[in-house]
Coordinates of C-alpha atoms in Angstrom, one line a residue:
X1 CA 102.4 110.9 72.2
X2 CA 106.0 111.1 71.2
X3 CA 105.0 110.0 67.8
X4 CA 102.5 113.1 67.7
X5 CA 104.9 115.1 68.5
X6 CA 107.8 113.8 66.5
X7 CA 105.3 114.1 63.5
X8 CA 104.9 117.9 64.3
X9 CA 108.4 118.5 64.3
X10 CA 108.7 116.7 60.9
X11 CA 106.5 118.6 59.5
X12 CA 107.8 122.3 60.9
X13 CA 110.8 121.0 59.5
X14 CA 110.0 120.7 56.3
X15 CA 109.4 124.3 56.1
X16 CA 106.0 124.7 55.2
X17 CA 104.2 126.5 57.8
X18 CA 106.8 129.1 57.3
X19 CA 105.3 131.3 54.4
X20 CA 102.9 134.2 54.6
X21 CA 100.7 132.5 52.3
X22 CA 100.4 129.0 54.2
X23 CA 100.0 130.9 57.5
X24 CA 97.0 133.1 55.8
X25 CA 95.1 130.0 54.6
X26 CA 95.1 128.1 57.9
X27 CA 94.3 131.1 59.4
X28 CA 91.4 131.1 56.9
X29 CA 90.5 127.6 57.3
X30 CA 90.3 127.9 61.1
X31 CA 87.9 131.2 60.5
X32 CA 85.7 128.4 57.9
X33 CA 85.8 125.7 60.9
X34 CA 84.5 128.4 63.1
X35 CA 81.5 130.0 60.7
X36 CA 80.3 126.5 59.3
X37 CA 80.4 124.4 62.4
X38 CA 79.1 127.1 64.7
X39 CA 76.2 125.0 65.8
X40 CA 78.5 121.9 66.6
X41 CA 80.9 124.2 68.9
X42 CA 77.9 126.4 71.0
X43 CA 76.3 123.1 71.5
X44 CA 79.4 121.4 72.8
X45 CA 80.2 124.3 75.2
X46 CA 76.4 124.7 76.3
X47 CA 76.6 120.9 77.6
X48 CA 79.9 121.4 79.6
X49 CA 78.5 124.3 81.3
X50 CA 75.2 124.8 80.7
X51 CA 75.4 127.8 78.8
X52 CA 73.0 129.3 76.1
X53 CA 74.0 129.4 72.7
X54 CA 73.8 133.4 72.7
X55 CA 76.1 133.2 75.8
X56 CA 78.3 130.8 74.0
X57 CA 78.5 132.9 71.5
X58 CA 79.2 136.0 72.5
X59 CA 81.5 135.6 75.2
X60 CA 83.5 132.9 73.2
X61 CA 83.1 132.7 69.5
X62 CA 82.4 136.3 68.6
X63 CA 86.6 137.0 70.3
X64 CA 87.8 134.4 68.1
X65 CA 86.2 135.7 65.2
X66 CA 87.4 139.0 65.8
X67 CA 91.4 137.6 66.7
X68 CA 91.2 135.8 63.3
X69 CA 90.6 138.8 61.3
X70 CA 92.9 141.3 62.8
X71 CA 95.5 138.5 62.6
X72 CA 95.3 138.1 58.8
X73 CA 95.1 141.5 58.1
X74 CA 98.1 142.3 60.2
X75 CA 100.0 139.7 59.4
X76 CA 102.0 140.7 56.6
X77 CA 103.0 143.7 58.4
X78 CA 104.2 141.4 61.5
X79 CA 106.6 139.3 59.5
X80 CA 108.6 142.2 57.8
X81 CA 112.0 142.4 59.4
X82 CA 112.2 145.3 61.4
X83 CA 115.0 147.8 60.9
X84 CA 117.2 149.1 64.0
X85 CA 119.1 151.9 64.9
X86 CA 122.6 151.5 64.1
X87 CA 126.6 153.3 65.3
X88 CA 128.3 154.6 62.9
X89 CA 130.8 151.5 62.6
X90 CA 127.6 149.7 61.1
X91 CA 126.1 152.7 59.2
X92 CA 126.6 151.1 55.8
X93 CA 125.5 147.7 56.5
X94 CA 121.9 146.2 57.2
X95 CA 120.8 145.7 60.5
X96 CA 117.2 144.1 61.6
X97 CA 114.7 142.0 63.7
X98 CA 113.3 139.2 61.8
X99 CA 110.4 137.3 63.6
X100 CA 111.0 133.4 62.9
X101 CA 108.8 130.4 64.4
X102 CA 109.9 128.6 67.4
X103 CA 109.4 125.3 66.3
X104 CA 106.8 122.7 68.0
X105 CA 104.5 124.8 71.1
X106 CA 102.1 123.2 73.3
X107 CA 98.7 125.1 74.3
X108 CA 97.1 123.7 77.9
X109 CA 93.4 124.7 76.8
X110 CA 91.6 125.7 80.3
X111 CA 87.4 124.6 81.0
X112 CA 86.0 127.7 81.8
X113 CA 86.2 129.0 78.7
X114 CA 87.1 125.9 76.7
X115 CA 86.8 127.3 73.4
X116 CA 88.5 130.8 73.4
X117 CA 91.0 130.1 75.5
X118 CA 92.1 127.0 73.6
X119 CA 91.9 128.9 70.3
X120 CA 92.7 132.3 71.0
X121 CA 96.5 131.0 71.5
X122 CA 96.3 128.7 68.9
X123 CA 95.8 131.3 66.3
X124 CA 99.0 133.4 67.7
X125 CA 100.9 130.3 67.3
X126 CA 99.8 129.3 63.9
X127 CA 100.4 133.2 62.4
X128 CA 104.4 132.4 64.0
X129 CA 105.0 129.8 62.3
X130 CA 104.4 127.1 64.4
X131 CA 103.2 123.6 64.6
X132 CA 101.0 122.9 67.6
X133 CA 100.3 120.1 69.9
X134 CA 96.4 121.2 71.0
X135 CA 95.5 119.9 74.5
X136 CA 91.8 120.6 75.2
X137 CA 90.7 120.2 79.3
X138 CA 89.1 116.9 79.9
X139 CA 87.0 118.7 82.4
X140 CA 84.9 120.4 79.7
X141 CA 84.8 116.9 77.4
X142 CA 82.5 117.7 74.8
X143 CA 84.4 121.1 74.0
X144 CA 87.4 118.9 73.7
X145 CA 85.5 116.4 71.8
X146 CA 84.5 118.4 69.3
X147 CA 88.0 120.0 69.1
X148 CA 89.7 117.0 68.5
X149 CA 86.5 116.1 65.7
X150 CA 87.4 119.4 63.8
X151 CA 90.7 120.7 63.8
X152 CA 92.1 117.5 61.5
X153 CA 89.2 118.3 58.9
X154 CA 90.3 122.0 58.7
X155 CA 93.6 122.5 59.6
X156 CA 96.7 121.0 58.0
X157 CA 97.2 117.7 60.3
X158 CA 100.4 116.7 60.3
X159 CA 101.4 120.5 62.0
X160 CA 98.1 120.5 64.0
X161 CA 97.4 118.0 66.7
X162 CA 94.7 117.6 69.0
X163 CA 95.5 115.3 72.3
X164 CA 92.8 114.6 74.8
X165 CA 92.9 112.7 77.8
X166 CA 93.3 113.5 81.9
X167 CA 96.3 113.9 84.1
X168 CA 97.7 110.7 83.0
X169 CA 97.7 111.9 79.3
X170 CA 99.1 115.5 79.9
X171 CA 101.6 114.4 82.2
X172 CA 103.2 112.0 79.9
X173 CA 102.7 114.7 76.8
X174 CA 104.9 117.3 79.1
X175 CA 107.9 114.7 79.2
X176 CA 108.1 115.4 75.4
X177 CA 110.1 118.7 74.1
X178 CA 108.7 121.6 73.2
X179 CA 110.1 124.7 72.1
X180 CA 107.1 126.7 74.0
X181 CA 104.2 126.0 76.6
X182 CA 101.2 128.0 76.9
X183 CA 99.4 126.8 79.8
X184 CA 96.0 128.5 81.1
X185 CA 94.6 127.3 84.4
X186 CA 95.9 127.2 88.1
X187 CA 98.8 128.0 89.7
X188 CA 99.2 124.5 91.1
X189 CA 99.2 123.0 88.1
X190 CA 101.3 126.0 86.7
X191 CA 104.2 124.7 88.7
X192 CA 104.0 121.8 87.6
X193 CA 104.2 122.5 83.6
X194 CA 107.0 125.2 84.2
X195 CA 109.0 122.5 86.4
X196 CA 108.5 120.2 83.2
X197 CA 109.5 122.5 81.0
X198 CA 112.7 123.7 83.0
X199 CA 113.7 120.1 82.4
X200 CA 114.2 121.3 78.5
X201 CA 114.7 124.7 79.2
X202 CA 111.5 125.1 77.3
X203 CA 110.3 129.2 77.2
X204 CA 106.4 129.2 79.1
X205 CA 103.6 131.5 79.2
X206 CA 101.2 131.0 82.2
X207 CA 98.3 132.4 82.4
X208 CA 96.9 132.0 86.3
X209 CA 94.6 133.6 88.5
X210 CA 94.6 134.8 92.0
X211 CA 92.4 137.5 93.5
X212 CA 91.3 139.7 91.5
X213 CA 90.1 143.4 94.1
X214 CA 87.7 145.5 93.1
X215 CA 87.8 149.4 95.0
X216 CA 85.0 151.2 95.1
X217 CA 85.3 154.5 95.9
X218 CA 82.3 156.5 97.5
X219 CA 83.2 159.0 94.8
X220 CA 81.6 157.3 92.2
X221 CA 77.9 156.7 90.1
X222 CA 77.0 153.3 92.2
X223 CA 74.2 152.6 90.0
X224 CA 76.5 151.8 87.5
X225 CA 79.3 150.5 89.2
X226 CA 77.6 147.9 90.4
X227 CA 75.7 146.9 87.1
X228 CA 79.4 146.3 86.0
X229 CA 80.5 144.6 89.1
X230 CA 77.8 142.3 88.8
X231 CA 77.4 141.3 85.0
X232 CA 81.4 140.5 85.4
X233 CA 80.9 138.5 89.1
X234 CA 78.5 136.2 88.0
X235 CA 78.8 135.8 84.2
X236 CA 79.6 132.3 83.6
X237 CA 78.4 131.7 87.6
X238 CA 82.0 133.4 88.7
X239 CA 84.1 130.9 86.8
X240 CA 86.2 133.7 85.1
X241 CA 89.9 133.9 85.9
X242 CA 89.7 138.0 86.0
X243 CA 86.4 138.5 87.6
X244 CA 86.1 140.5 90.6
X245 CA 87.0 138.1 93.3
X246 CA 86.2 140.5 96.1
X247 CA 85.0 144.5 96.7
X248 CA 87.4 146.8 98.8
X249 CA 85.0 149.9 100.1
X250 CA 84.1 152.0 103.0
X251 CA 81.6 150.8 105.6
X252 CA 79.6 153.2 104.6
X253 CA 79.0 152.0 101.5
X254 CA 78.5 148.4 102.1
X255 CA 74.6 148.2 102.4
X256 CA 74.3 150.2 99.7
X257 CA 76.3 147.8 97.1
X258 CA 74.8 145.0 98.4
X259 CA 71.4 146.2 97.6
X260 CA 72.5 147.9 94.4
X261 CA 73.9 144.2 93.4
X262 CA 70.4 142.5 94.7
X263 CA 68.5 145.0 92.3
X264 CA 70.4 144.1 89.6
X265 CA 70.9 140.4 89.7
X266 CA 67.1 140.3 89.5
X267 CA 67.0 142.7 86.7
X268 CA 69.5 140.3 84.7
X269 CA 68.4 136.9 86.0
X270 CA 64.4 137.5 86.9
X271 CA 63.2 136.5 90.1
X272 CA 63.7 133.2 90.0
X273 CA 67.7 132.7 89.3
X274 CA 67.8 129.1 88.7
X275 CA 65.7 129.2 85.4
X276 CA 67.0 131.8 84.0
X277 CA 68.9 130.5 81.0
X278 CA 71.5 133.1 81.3
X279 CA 72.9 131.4 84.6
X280 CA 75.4 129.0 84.2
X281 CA 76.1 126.1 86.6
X282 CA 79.6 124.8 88.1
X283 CA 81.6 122.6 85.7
X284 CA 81.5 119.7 87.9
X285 CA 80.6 118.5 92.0
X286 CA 83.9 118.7 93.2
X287 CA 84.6 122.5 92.3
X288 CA 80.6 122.8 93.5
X289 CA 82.0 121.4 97.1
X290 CA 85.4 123.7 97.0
X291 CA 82.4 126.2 96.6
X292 CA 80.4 125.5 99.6
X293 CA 82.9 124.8 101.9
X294 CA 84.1 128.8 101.6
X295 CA 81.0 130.1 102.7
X296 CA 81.7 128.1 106.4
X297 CA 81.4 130.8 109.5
X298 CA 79.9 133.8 106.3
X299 CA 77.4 136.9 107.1
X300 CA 75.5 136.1 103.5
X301 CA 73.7 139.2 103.1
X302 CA 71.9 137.9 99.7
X303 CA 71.9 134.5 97.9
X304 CA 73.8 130.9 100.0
X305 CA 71.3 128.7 97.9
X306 CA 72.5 125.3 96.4
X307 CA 71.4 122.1 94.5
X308 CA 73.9 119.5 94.3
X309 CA 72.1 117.9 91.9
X310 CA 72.4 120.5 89.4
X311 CA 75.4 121.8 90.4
X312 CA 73.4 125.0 91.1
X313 CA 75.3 127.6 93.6
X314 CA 72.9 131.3 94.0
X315 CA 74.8 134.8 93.4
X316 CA 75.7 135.2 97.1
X317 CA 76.9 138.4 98.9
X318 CA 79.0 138.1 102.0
X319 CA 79.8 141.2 104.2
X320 CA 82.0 142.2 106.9
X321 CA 84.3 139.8 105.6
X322 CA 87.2 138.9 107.6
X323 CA 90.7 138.9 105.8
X324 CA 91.7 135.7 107.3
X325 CA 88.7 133.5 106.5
X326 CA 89.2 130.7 104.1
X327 CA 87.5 132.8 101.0
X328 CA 90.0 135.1 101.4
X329 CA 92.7 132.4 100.9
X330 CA 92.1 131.4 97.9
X331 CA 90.7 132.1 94.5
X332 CA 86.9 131.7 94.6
X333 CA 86.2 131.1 91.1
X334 CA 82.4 131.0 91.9
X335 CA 79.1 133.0 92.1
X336 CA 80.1 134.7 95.6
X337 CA 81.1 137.6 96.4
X338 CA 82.4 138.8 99.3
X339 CA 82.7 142.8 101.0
X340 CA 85.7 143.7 102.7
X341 CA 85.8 147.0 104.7
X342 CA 88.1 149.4 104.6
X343 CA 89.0 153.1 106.1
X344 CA 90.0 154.5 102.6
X345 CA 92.1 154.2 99.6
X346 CA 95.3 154.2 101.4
X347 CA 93.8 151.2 103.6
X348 CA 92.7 149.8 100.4
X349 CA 96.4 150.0 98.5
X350 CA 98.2 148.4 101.8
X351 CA 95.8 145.5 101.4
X352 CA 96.0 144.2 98.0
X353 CA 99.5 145.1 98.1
X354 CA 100.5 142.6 101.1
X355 CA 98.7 140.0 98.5
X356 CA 100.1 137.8 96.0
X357 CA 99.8 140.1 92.5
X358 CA 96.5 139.4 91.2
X359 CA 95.7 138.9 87.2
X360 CA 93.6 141.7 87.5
X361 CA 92.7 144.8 89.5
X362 CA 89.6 147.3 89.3
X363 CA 88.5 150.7 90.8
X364 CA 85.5 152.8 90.3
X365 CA 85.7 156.2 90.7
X366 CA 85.2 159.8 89.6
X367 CA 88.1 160.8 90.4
X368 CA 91.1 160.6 87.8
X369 CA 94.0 161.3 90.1
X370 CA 92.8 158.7 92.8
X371 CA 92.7 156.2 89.6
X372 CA 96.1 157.0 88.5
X373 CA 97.2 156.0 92.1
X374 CA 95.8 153.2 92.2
X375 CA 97.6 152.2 89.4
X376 CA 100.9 153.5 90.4
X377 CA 100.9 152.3 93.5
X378 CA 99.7 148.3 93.4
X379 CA 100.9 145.9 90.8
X380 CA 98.7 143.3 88.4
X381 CA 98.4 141.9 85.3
X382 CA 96.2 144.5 83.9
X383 CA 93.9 147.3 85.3
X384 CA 90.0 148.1 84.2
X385 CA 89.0 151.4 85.6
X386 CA 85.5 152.1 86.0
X387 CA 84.6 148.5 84.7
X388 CA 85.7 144.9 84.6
X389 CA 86.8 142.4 82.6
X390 CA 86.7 144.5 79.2
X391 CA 90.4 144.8 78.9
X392 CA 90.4 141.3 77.9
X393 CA 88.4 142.0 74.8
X394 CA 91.0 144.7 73.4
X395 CA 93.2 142.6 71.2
X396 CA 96.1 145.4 71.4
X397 CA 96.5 144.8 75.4
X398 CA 98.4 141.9 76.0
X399 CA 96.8 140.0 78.4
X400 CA 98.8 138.1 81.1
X401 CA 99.5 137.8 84.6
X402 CA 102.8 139.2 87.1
X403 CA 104.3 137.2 89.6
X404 CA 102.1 134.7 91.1
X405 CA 99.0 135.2 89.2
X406 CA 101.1 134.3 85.9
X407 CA 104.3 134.9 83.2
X408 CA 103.8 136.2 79.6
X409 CA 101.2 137.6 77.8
X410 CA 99.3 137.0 74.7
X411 CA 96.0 138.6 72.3
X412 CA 96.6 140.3 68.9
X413 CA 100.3 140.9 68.0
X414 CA 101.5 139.8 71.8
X415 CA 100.3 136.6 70.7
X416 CA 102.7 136.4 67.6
X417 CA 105.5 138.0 69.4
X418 CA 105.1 135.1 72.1
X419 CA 105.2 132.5 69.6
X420 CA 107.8 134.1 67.5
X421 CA 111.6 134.4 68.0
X422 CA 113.5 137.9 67.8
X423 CA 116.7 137.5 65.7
X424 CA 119.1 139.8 65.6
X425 CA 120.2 140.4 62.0
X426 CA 123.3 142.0 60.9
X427 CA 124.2 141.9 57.3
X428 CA 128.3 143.2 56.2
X429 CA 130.0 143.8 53.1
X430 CA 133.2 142.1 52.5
X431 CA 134.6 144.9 51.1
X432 CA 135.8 148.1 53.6
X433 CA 138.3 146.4 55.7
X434 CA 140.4 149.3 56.5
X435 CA 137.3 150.0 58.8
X436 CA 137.9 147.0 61.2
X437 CA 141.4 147.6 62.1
X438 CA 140.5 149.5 64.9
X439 CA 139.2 145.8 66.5
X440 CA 142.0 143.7 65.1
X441 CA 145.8 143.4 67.0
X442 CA 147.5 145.4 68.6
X443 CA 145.3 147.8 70.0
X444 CA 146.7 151.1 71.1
X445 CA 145.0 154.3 72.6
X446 CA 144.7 156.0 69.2
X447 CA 142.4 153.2 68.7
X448 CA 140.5 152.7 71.1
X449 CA 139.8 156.3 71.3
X450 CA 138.5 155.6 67.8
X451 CA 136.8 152.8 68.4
X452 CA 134.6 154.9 71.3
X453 CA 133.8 157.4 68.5
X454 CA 132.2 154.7 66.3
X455 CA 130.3 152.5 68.8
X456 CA 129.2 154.8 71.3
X457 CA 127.3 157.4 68.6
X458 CA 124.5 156.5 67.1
X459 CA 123.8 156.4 64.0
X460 CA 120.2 158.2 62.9
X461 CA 119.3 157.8 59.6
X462 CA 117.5 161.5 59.5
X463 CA 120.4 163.1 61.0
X464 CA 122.5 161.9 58.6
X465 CA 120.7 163.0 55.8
X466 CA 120.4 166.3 57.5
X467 CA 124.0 166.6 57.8
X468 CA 125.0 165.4 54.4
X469 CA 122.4 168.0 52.5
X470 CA 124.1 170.9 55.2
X471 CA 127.5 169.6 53.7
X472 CA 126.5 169.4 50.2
X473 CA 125.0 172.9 50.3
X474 CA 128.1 174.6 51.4
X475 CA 130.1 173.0 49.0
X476 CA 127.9 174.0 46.3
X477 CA 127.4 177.5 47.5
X478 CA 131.5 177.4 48.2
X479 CA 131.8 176.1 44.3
X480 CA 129.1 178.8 42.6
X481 CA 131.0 181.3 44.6
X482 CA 134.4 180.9 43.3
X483 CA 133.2 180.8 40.0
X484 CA 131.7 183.9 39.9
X485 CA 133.6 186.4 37.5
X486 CA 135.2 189.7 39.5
X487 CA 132.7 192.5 37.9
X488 CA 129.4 190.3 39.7
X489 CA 130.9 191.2 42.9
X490 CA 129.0 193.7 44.8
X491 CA 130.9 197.1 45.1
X492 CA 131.1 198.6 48.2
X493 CA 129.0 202.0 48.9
X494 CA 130.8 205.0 47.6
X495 CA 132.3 207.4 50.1
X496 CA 131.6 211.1 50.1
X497 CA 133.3 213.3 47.6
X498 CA 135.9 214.5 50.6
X499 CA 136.8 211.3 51.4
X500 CA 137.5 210.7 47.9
X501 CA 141.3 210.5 46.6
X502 CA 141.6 212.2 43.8
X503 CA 143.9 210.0 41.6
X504 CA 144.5 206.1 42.0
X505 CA 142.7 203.5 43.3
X506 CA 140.3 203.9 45.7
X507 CA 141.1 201.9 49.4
X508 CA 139.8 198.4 49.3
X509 CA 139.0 195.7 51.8
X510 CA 141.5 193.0 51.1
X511 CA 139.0 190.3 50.2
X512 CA 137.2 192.9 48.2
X513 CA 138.0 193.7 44.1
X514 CA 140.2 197.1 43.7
X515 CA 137.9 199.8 42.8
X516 CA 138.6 201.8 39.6
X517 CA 138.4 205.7 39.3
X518 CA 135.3 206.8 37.3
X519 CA 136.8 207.6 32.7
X520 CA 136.6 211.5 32.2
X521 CA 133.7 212.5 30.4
X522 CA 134.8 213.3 26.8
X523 CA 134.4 217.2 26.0
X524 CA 132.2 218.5 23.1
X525 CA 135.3 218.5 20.8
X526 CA 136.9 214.9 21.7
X527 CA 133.2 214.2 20.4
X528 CA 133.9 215.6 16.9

């Protein structure tokens, strides 16, 4: 592995993966791999987790399709150096962010989603800059399989490495430096990479879990609400990091979801769940056992059907679930459900806040301002009102976790930005010295007092071009004025005839042109 990785940072070093153009045409490639050997990849991810190829598809491949194409087409406007505000003691030199690649960064893939979450990151990383070190779960094997089949025929290989292999394997891979680690999967294991990493001081981005509450409010269309609760509970048979891990409501309303959620399970899924072939299965028996164990001492209200042999676990409904029961402990990460009563939205806001942050938090309600207080007053990685899990899809959110439930984020630009260092650039003339003896020895009041002036106003490019076209105005108004000859000047208004002097000059201001006395007419006879 440390050849792998030493082979990576060879080849970063060499500059390559640095130009717009090399970063558009893996980009490019990767979208080709994607297109061409669509068949190879749905069927991979259909045999980890028994998924449909039109499940496959859409809730994986269509994302990555999508990140691909807003990354190329934004790219070019991502790597321009960005310009900054500047004092006045910098106002004539060039000041700006330039985006450079970290180096060699290592993406933990996760196998619940094997393919989009392994990829999604992956294209951030390659639009940075960056060689990658690609590390697939082994849990969902034939993804990683066919990862580690196409990536070298597609992408540049000496930059672009695919490791498989178990805990073994990625433990001896985090020994090796990295210049980032993006890591998607539990927070048990998330502590472990970040205590790795500290080791180097390498920069992470975690993407967790936790419990992800879901507040219903009896203000609300439950018809709907609970068509969205339960396509986003029990897609993928629960095994989504921000589904809705558990409802929050008022007892009222209890019987009435759970029906609501019965009605439209067998809407989606048919009578009989189990064939339906848009019902995935557990990834493997010992999450299947995790599974069963937390629905020990339950009130199942609808569902609690298993088959080992399949890994087959029903959508289950628990109610009157008690806070300190072992499926309120932990992340389910499965097809149940459970109800958690509670008095009202204040009741509701106490509880999730005396939790660990979750990755994600929804409410359903008609009301806006109840919504915005939600929000304001509990804390997660992101927020869906009125639905779930579709702020994943919206490549301009970044998508991450707080405290607990994760560090960082990543999608669209947030993915670049992640993968990307922030320089500070500062470019000066040699010439202007004079300037910089306010900072040089020996300082005195006079210049510091200066030296406040210059750093602590800024300097605003439109203000400054305001205030230089004010200046040049007056100047030229001052200039046309004084060049004006005397007999343009306006004369002031004559004064009644007894005011009049009757010989002379006639009174003047004093920045005003004396006034001459009107010539005689000539008589009749001065004429001849």
């Amino acid at each position: 592995m440390e050849v792998q990785v030493q082979r990576a940072r060879a080849a970063f070093r060499s500059g390559r993966s640095r130009s717009l153009r090399f970063r558009l045409q893996q980009l490019e490639a990767l979208r080709r791999m994607v297109q061409e050997r669509e068949r190879d990849i749905l069927e991979a991810i259909g045999a980890d987790l028994c998924k449909s190829k039109f499940n496959a598809y859409s809730q994986e491949v269509i994302s990555i399709l999508g990140e691909i194409d807003h990354a190329l087409e934004k790219l070019p406007e991502w790597i321009t150096p960005k310009p900054v505000e500047k004092n006045l003691l910098a106002m004539l030199d060039e000041a700006y962010i330039h985006s450079e690649p970290l180096g060699v960064v290592l993406i933990i893939g996760a196998w619940n989603y094997p393919f989009v979450l392994t990829i999604q990151p992956l294209i951030g990383a390659i639009a940075a800059g960056n060689a990658v070190i690609i590390k697939p779960s082994e849990l969902s094997e034939n993804t990683a399989k066919i990862l580690a089949q196409l990536i070298p025929q597609y992408l540049d290989q000496e930059l672009y490495t695919v490791i498989n292999g178990g805990i073994k394997e990625t433990t001896e891979l985090l020994k090796q430096r990295f210049d980032h680690i993006l890591y998607t999967g539990n927070t048990a294991v998330g502590k472990i990479v970040m205590e790795a990493a500290a080791k180097h001081l390498t920069p992470v981005t975690l993407e967790l879990g936790g419990k992800s509450p879901c507040f219903v409010d009896k203000d609300c269309d439950l018809d709907i609400a609970c068509r969205r609760i339960t396509w986003g509970k029990y897609m993928n048979c629960g095994q989504t990091c921000i589904a809705p891990d558990y409802i929050l409501c008022e007892p009222t309303l209890q019987n009435k979801i759970v029906q609501k959620i019965k009605e439209t399970l067998k809407e989606f899924y048919g009578e009989n769940v189990k064939e339906s072939p848009d019902y995935e299965r557990i990834i493997n028996l010992r999450h299947f056992k995790r599974i069963i164990n937390l629905l020990e001492g339950q009130k199942i209200a609808y569902g609690g059907e298993t088959d080992e042999a399949s890994r087959y676990i029903a959508p289950t409904i628990l109610i009157d679930v008690d806070p300190e029961t072992m499926v309120m402990q932990e992340e389910i990460f499965g097809p149940i459900l459970p109800i958690v009563p509670v008095k009202n939205a204040d009741e509701a806001i106490k509880f999730i806040n005396d939790r660990e942050k979750p990755l994600a938090f929804y409410v359903f309600s008609h009301n806006d301002k109840l919504i915005k207080r939600m929000i304001d007053e509990t804390s997660s990685g992101g927020v869906t009102a009125n639905d779930v899990i579709m702020h994943f899809t919206l490549n301009s959110l970044p998508f991450g976790g707080v405290g607990s439930s994760g560090i960082g984020a990543y999608h669209g630009k947030h993915s670049f930005n992640t993968f990307s260092h922030q320089r500070s650039c500062l470019l000066k003339s040699l010439k202007r010295e004079g300037a910089n003896k306010l900072r040089y020895p020996p300082n005195t009041q006079s210049k510091v007092d200066w030296a406040k002036f210059f750093l602590l106003k800024r300097f605003n490019k439109r203000k400054f071009g305001l205030l230089l076209l004010t200046f040049l105005s007056i100047v030229v108004a001052v200039f046309v004025k004084t060049q004006q000859p005397a007999h343009l000047y306006p004369l002031p208004k004559t004064p009644d005839k007894g005011d009049q002097e009757p010989t002379g000059f006639q009174t003047s201001s004093m920045c005003e042109p004396p006034i001459l006395p009107p010539h005689p007419k000539p008589n009749q006879e001065e004429r001849g």
